[in-house]
Short mmCIF file of C-alpha atoms in Angstrom, two decimals:
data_model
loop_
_atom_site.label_atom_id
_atom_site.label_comp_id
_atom_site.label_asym_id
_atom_site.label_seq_id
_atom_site.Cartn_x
_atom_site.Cartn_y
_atom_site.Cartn_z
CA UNK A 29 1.34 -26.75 42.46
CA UNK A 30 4.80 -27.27 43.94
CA UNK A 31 6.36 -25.95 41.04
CA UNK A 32 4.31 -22.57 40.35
CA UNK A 33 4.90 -22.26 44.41
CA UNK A 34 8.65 -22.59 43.36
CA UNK A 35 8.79 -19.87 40.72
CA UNK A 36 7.22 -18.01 42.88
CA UNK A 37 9.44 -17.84 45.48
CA UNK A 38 12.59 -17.27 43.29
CA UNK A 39 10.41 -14.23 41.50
CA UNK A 40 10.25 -12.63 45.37
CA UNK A 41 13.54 -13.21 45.89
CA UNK A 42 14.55 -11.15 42.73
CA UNK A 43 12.43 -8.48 42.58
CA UNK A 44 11.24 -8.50 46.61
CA UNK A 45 14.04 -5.87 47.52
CA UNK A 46 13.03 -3.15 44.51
CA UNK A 47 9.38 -3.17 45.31
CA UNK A 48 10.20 0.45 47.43
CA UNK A 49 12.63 2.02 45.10
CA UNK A 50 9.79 1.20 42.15
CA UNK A 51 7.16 3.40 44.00
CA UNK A 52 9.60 5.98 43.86
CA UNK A 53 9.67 6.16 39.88
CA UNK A 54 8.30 9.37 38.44
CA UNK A 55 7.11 9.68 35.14
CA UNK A 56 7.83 12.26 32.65
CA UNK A 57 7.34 13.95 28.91
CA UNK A 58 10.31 13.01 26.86
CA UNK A 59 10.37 15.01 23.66
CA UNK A 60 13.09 13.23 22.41
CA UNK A 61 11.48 9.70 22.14
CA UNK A 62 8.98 10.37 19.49
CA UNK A 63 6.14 12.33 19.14
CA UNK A 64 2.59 10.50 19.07
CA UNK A 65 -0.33 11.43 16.62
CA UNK A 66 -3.10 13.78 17.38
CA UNK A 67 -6.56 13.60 17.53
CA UNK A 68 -8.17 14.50 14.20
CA UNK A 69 -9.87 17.08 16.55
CA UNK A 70 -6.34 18.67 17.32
CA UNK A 71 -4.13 21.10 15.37
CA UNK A 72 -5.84 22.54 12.94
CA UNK A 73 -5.04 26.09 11.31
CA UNK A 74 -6.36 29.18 8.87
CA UNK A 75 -3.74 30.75 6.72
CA UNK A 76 -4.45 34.11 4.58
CA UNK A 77 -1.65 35.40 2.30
CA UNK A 78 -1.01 37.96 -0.39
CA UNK A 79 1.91 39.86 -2.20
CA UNK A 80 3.56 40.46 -5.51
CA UNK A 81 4.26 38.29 -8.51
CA UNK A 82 6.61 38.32 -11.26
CA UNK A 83 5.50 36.16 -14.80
CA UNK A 84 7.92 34.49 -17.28
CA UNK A 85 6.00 33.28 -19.37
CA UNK A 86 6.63 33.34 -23.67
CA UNK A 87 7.16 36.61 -24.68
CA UNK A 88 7.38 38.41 -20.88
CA UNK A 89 11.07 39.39 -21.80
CA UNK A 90 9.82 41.91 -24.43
CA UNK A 91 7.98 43.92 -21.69
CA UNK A 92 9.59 46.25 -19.29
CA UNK A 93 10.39 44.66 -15.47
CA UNK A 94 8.24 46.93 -13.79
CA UNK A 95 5.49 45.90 -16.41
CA UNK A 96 5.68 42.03 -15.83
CA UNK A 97 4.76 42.61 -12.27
CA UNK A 98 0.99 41.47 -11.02
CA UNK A 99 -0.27 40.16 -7.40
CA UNK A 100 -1.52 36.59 -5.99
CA UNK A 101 -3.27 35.66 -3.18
CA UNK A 102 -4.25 32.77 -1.25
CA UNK A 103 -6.84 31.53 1.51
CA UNK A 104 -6.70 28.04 3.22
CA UNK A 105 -7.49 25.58 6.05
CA UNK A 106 -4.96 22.61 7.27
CA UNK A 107 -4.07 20.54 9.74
CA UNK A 108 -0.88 19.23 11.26
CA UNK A 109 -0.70 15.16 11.79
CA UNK A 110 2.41 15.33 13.40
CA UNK A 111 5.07 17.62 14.02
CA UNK A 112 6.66 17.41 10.37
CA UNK A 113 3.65 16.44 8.29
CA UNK A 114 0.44 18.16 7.61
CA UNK A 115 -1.82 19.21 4.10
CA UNK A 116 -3.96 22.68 3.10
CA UNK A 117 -6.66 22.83 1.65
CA UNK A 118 -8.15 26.19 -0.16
CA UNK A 119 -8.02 28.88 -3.04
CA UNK A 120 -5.51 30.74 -4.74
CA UNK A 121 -5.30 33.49 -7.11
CA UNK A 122 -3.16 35.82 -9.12
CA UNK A 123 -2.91 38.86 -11.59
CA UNK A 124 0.09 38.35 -13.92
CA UNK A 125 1.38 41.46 -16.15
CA UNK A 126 3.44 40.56 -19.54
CA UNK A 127 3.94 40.38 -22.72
CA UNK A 128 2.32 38.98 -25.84
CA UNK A 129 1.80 39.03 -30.00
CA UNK A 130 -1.43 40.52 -31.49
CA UNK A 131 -2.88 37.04 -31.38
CA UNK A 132 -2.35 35.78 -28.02
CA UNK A 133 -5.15 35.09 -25.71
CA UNK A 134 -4.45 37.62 -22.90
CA UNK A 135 -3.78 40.57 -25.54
CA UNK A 136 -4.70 44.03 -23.15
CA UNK A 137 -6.92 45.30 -25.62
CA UNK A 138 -7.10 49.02 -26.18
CA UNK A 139 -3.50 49.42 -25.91
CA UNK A 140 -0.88 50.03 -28.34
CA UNK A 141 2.36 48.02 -28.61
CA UNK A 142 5.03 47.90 -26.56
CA UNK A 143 7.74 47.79 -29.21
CA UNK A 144 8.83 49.86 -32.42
CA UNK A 145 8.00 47.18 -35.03
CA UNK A 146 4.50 46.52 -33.48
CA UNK A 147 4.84 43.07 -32.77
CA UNK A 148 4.01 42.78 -28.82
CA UNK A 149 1.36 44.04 -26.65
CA UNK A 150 0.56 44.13 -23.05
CA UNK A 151 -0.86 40.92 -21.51
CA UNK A 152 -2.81 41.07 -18.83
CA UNK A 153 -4.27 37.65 -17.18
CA UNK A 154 -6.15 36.69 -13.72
CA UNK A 155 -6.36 33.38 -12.36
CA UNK A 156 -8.70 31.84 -9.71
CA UNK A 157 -8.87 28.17 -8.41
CA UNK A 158 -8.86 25.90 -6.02
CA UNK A 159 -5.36 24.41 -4.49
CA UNK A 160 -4.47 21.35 -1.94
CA UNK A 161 -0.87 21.14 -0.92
CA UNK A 162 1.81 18.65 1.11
CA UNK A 163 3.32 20.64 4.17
CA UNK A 164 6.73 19.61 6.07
CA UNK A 165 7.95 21.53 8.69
CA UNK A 166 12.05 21.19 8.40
CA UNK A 167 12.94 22.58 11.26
CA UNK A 168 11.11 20.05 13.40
CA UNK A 169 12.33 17.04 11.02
CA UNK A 170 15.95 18.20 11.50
CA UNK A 171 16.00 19.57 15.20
CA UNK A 172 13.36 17.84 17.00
CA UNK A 173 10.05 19.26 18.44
CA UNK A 174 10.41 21.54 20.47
CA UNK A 175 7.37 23.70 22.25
CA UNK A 176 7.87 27.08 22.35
CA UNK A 177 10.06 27.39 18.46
CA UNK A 178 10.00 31.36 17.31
CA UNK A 179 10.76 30.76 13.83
CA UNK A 180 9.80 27.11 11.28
CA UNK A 181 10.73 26.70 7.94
CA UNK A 182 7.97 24.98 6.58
CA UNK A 183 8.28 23.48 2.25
CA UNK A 184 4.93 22.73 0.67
CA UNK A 185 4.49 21.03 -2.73
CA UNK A 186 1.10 20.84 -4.09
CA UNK A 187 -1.66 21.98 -7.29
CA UNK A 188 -4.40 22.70 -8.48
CA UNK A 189 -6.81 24.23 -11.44
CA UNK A 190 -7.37 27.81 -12.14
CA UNK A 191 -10.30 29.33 -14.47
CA UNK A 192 -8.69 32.52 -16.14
CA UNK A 193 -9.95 36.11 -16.98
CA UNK A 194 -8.38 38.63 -19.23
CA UNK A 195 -8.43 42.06 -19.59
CA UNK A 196 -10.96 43.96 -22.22
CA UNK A 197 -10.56 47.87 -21.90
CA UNK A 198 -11.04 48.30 -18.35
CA UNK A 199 -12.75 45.39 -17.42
CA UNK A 200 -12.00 41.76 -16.96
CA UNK A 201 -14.19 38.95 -19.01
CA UNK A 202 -14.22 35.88 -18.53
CA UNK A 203 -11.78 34.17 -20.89
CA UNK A 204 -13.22 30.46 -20.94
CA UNK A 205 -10.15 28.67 -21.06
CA UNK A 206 -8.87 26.03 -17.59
CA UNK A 207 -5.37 24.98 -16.98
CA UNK A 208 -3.64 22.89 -13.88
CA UNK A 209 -0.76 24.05 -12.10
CA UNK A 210 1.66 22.86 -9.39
CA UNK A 211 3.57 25.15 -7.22
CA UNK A 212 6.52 24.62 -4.94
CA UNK A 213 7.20 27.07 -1.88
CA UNK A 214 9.18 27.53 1.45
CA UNK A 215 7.19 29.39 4.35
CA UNK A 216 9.71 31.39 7.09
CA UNK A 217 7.46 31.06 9.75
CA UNK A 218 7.62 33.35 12.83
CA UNK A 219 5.61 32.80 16.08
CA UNK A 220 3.93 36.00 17.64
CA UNK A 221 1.75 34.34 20.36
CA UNK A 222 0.40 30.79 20.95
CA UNK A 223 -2.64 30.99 18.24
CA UNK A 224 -0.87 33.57 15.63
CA UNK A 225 2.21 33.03 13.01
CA UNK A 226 3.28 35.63 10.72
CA UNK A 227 5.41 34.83 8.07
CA UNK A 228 6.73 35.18 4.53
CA UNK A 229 6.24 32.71 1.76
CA UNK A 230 8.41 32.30 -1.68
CA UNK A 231 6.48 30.09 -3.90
CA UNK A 232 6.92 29.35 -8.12
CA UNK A 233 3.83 28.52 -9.84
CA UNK A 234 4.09 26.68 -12.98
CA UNK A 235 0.88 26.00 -15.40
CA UNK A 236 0.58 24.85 -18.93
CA UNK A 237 0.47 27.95 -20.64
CA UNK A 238 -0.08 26.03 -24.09
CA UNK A 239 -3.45 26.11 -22.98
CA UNK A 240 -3.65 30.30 -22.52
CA UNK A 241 -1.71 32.16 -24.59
CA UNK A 242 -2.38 31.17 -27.81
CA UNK A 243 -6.10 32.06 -30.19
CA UNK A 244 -9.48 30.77 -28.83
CA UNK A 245 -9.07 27.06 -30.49
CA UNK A 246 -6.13 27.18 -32.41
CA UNK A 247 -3.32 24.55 -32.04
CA UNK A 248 -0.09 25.30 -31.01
CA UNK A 249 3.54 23.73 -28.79
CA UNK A 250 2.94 23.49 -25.45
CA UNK A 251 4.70 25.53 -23.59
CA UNK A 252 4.77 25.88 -19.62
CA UNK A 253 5.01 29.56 -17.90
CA UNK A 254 6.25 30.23 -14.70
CA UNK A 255 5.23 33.02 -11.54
CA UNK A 256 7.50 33.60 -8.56
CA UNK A 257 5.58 35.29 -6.08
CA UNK A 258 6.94 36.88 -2.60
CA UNK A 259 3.90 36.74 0.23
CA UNK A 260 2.92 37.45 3.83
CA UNK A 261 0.87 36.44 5.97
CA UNK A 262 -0.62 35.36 9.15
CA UNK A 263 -1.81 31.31 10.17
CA UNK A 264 -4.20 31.21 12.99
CA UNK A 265 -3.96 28.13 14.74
CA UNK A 266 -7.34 26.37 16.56
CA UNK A 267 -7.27 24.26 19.86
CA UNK A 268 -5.14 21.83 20.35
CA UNK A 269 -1.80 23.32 19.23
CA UNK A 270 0.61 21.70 21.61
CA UNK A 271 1.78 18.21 20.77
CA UNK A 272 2.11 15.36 23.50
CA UNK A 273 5.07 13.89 24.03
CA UNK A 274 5.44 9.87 24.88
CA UNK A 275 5.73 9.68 28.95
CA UNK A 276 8.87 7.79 30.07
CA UNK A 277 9.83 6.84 33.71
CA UNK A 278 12.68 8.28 35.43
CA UNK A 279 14.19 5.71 37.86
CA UNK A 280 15.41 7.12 40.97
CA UNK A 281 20.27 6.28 42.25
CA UNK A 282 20.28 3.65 44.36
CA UNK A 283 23.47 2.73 45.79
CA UNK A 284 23.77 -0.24 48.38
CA UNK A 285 25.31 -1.00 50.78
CA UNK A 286 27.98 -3.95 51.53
CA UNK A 287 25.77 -5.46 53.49
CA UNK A 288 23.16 -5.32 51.07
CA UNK A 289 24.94 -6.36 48.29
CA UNK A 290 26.29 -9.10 50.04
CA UNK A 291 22.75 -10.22 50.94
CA UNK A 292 21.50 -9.71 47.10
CA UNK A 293 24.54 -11.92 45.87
CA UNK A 294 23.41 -14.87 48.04
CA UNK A 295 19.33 -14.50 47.27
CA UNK A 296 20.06 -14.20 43.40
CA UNK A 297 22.19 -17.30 44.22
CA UNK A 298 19.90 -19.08 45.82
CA UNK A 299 17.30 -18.00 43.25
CA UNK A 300 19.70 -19.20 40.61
CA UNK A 301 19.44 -22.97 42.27
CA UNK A 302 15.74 -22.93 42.24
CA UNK A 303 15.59 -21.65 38.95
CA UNK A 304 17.29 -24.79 38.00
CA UNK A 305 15.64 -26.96 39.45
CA UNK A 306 12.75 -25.80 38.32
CA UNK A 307 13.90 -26.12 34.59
CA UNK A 308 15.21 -29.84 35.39
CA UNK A 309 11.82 -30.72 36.17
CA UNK A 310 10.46 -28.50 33.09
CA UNK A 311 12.59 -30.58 30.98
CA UNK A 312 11.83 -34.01 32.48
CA UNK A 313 7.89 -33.07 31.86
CA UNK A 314 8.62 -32.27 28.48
CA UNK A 315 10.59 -35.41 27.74
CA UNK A 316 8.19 -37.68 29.07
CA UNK A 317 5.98 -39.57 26.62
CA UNK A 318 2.42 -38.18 25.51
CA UNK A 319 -0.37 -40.70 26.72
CA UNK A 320 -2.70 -41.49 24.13
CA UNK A 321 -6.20 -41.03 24.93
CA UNK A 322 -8.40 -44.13 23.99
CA UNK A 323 -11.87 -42.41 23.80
CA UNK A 324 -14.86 -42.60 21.83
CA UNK A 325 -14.74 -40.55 18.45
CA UNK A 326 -17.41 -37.70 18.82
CA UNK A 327 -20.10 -38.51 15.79
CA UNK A 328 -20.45 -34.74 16.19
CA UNK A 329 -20.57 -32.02 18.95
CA UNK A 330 -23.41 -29.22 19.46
CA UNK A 331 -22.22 -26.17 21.49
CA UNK A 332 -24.17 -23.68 23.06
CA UNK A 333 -23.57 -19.74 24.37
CA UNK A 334 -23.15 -19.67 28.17
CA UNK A 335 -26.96 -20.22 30.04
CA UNK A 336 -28.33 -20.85 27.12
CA UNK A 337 -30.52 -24.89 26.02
CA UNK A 338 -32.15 -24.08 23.21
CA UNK A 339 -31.01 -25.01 19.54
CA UNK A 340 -30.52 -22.11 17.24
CA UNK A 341 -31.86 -22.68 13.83
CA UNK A 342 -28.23 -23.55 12.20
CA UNK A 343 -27.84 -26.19 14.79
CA UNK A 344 -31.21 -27.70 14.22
CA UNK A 345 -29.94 -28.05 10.83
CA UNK A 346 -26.78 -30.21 11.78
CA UNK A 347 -29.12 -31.96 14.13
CA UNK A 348 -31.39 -32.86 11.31
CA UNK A 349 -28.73 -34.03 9.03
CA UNK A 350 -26.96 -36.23 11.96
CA UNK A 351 -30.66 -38.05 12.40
CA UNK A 352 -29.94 -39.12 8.11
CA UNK A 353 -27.03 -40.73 9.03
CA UNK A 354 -28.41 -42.10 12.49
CA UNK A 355 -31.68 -43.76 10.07
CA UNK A 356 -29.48 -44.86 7.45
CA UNK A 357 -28.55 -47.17 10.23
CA UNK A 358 -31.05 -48.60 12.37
CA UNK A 359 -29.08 -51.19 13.93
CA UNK A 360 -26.57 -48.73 15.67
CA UNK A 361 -27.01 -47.16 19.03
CA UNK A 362 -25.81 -43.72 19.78
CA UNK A 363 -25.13 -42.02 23.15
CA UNK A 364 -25.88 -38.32 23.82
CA UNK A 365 -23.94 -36.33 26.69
CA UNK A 366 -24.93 -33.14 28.23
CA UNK A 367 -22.11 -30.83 29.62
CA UNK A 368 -21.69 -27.66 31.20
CA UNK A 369 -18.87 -25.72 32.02
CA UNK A 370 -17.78 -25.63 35.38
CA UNK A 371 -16.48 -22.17 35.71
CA UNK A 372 -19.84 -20.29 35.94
CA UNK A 373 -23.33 -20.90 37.63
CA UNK A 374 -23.75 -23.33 40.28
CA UNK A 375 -24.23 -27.52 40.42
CA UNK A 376 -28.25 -27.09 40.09
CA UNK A 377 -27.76 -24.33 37.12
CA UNK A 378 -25.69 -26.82 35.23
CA UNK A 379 -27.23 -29.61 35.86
CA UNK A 380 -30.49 -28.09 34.52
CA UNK A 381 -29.06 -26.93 31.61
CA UNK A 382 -27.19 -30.58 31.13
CA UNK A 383 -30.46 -32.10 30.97
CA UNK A 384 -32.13 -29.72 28.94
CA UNK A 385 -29.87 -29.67 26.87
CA UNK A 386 -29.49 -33.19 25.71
CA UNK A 387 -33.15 -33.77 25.94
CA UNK A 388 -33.51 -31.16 23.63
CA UNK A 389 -31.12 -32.95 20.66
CA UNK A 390 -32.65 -36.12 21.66
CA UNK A 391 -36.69 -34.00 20.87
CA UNK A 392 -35.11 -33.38 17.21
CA UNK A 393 -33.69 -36.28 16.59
CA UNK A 394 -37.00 -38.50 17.07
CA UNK A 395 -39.14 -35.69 15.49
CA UNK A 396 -36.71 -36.20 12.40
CA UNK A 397 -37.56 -39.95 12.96
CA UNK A 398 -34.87 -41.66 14.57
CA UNK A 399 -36.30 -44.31 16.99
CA UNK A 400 -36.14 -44.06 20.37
CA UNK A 401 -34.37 -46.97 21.04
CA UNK A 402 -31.26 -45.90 19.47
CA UNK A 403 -30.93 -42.94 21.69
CA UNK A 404 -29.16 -43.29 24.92
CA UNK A 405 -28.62 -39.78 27.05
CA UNK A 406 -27.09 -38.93 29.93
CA UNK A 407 -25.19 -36.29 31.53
CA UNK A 408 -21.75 -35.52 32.82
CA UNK A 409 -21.14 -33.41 36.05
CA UNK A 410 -16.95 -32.86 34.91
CA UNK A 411 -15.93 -30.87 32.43
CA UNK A 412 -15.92 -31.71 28.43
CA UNK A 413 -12.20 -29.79 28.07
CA UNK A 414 -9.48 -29.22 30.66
CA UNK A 415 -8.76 -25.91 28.57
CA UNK A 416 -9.51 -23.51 32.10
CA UNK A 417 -12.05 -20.93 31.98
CA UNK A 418 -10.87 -19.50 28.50
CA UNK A 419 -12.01 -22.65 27.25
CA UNK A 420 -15.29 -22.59 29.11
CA UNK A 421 -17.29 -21.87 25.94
CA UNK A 422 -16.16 -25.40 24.52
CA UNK A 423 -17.45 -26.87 27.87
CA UNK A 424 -20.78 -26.15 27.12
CA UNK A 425 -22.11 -29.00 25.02
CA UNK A 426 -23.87 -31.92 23.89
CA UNK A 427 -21.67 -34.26 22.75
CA UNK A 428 -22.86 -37.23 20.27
CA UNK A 429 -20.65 -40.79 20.03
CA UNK A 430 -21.64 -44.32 18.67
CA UNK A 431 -21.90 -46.91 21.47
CA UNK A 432 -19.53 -49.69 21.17
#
């Protein structure tokens, strides 16, 4: 007690002269130190997009430029984890315009060719499927979050599978062939309001065009095409779209006085003395021997939950087994305990539930036939542990040991 009285006193003397600059700490949002994760409730958006598209795929060069450009368009739904990371989830498709032989897949039939020696056609080819892609937002990785941004450059990386159409007279049919793609693109974001982004969106599109432009089930190399497309668009962004920043305190100048300082010197001083003498005595505690306790060995120990003297089933079951060994020999005596903790209820409580409790082993154990003459109980009023109240629930116990 003297010594907790001690480190008391030298804590005071420390911290006793701060106690009213510290209620005059205000606490702020610090960009700057990090950004926390939102809810999965928060930031969530809808992004539509659309504009032209230029294909390269394996004969594209024999068309004319303004012939090997087609459309694509895209719908999806995302949501920002942090500042820098986020996904989309949605559909994309496209129209491409090229070239191909008299063989290839996407021939536009009904038309003549597109050179003098009649090798190359028009190709004509739509595309439809669902896409998930990775979002960073650059400008917050490399500048920092900051509310209010006009413009974000945001990359995404991502795929996907399309089911492709091509183009019979004036109609499209469905085509029956599936590829996967993957696509690569960088978003120029621009702000307009709180809930509303416009923005412009180069993207590249490869897919395995092995797959396409070839006969219905013939073999041939693989090959992969490419489409560079140019879009706009708008992202509408849902409740919550601000991000909160971690809260840091802002401590208020304090400048003493010689007086005061003078005074502080001597208390952390004198709080410097008691401090050690506090540690001598630590140390001479520590340093002293550990007594060895000469107690009984505990045959075994039953524990209950708190207010509680009945046996639960898997306890009956250790009971039952410690009444084989107590039979196997008849000529030993055995003393049973009751405890309860100290810490909760009051003296008649416990004591209740000290009886009970051991009477209640002691019922098993002759119903399992041990003889009554072996069994000894009593009960003790202290505690089992000295572990404090968070060891209460190992207070509350019947305790078993083979009298000497």
């Amino acid at each position: 007690m003297k010594k907790i009285a001690l480190l008391a006193l030298a804590c005071a003397s420390l911290f006793g002269s701060a106690n009213a600059v510290a209620q005059e700490v205000t606490y702020v949002e610090d960009c700057s130190q990090g950004l926390l994760i939102n809810r999965m409730q928060d930031n969530w958006f809808l992004t539509l997009q659309g504009g032209p598209g230029f294909l390269n795929s394996n004969y594209d060069t024999e068309a004319a430029l303004k012939n090997r450009i087609g459309a694509q368009i895209g719908i999806y739904g995302g949501k920002w984890f942090t500042p820098v990371f986020g996904f989309r989830l949605g559909a994309s498709a496209l129209i491409a315009r090229g070239a191909t032989t008299e063989t290839g897949a996407f021939i536009h039939n009904g038309y003549a060719a597109i050179d003098s020696e009649g090798k190359f056609y028009p190709e004509r080819l739509m595309a439809a499927g669902p896409e998930i892609d990775l979002m960073l937002n650059i400008t917050n990785w490399w500048c920092g979050y900051r509310p209010g941004r006009v413009y974000n450059a945001i990359a995404h990386v991502g795929g996907g599978g399309y089911w492709t159409m091509k183009r019979e007279d004036s109609k499209w049919m469905n085509a029956h062939n599936r590829t996967l793609f993957a696509n690569i693109g960088l978003t120029n974001s621009f702000a307009v309001s709180k809930q509303v982004d416009l923005f412009v969106d180069v993207q590249y599109t490869v897919m395995d065009y092995s797959t396409l432009d070839k006969p219905f089930g013939a073999n041939g190399p693989k090959d992969m095409t490419g489409h560079l497309s140019a879009q706009v668009g708008f992202t509408y962004k849902f409740k919550n779209r601000e991000w909160d920043c971690p809260v840091t305190a802002v401590c208020p100048t304090w400048k003493y006085t010689d007086a005061e300082g003078d005074a502080l010197v001597a208390r952390l001083a004198n709080a410097d003395s008691k401090i050690a003498d506090l540690q001598r005595q630590l140390d001479d505690c520590l340093n002293r021997p550990v007594p060895v306790c000469e107690c009984d060995e505990a045959l075994a120990t039953i524990y209950y939950p708190i207010n509680v003297s009945s046996l639960s089933s898997r306890e009956k079951t250790l009971v039952k087994s410690l009444a084989e060994v107590m039979k196997a020999n008849p000529e030993k005596k055995y003393i049973l305990t009751g405890w309860a903790d100290n810490y909760t209820g009051n003296d008649d409580i416990n004591n209740r539930l000290r009886n009970e409790r051991v009477e209640g082993v002691k019922k098993v154990l002759v119903k399992a036939g041990v003889a009554e003459d072996q069994i000894e109980t009593r009960i003790d009023a202290g505690n089992l542990t000295d572990y404090g109240v968070k060891g209460a629930n190992f207070d509350r116990a019947v305790t078993i040991v083979e009298a000497k």
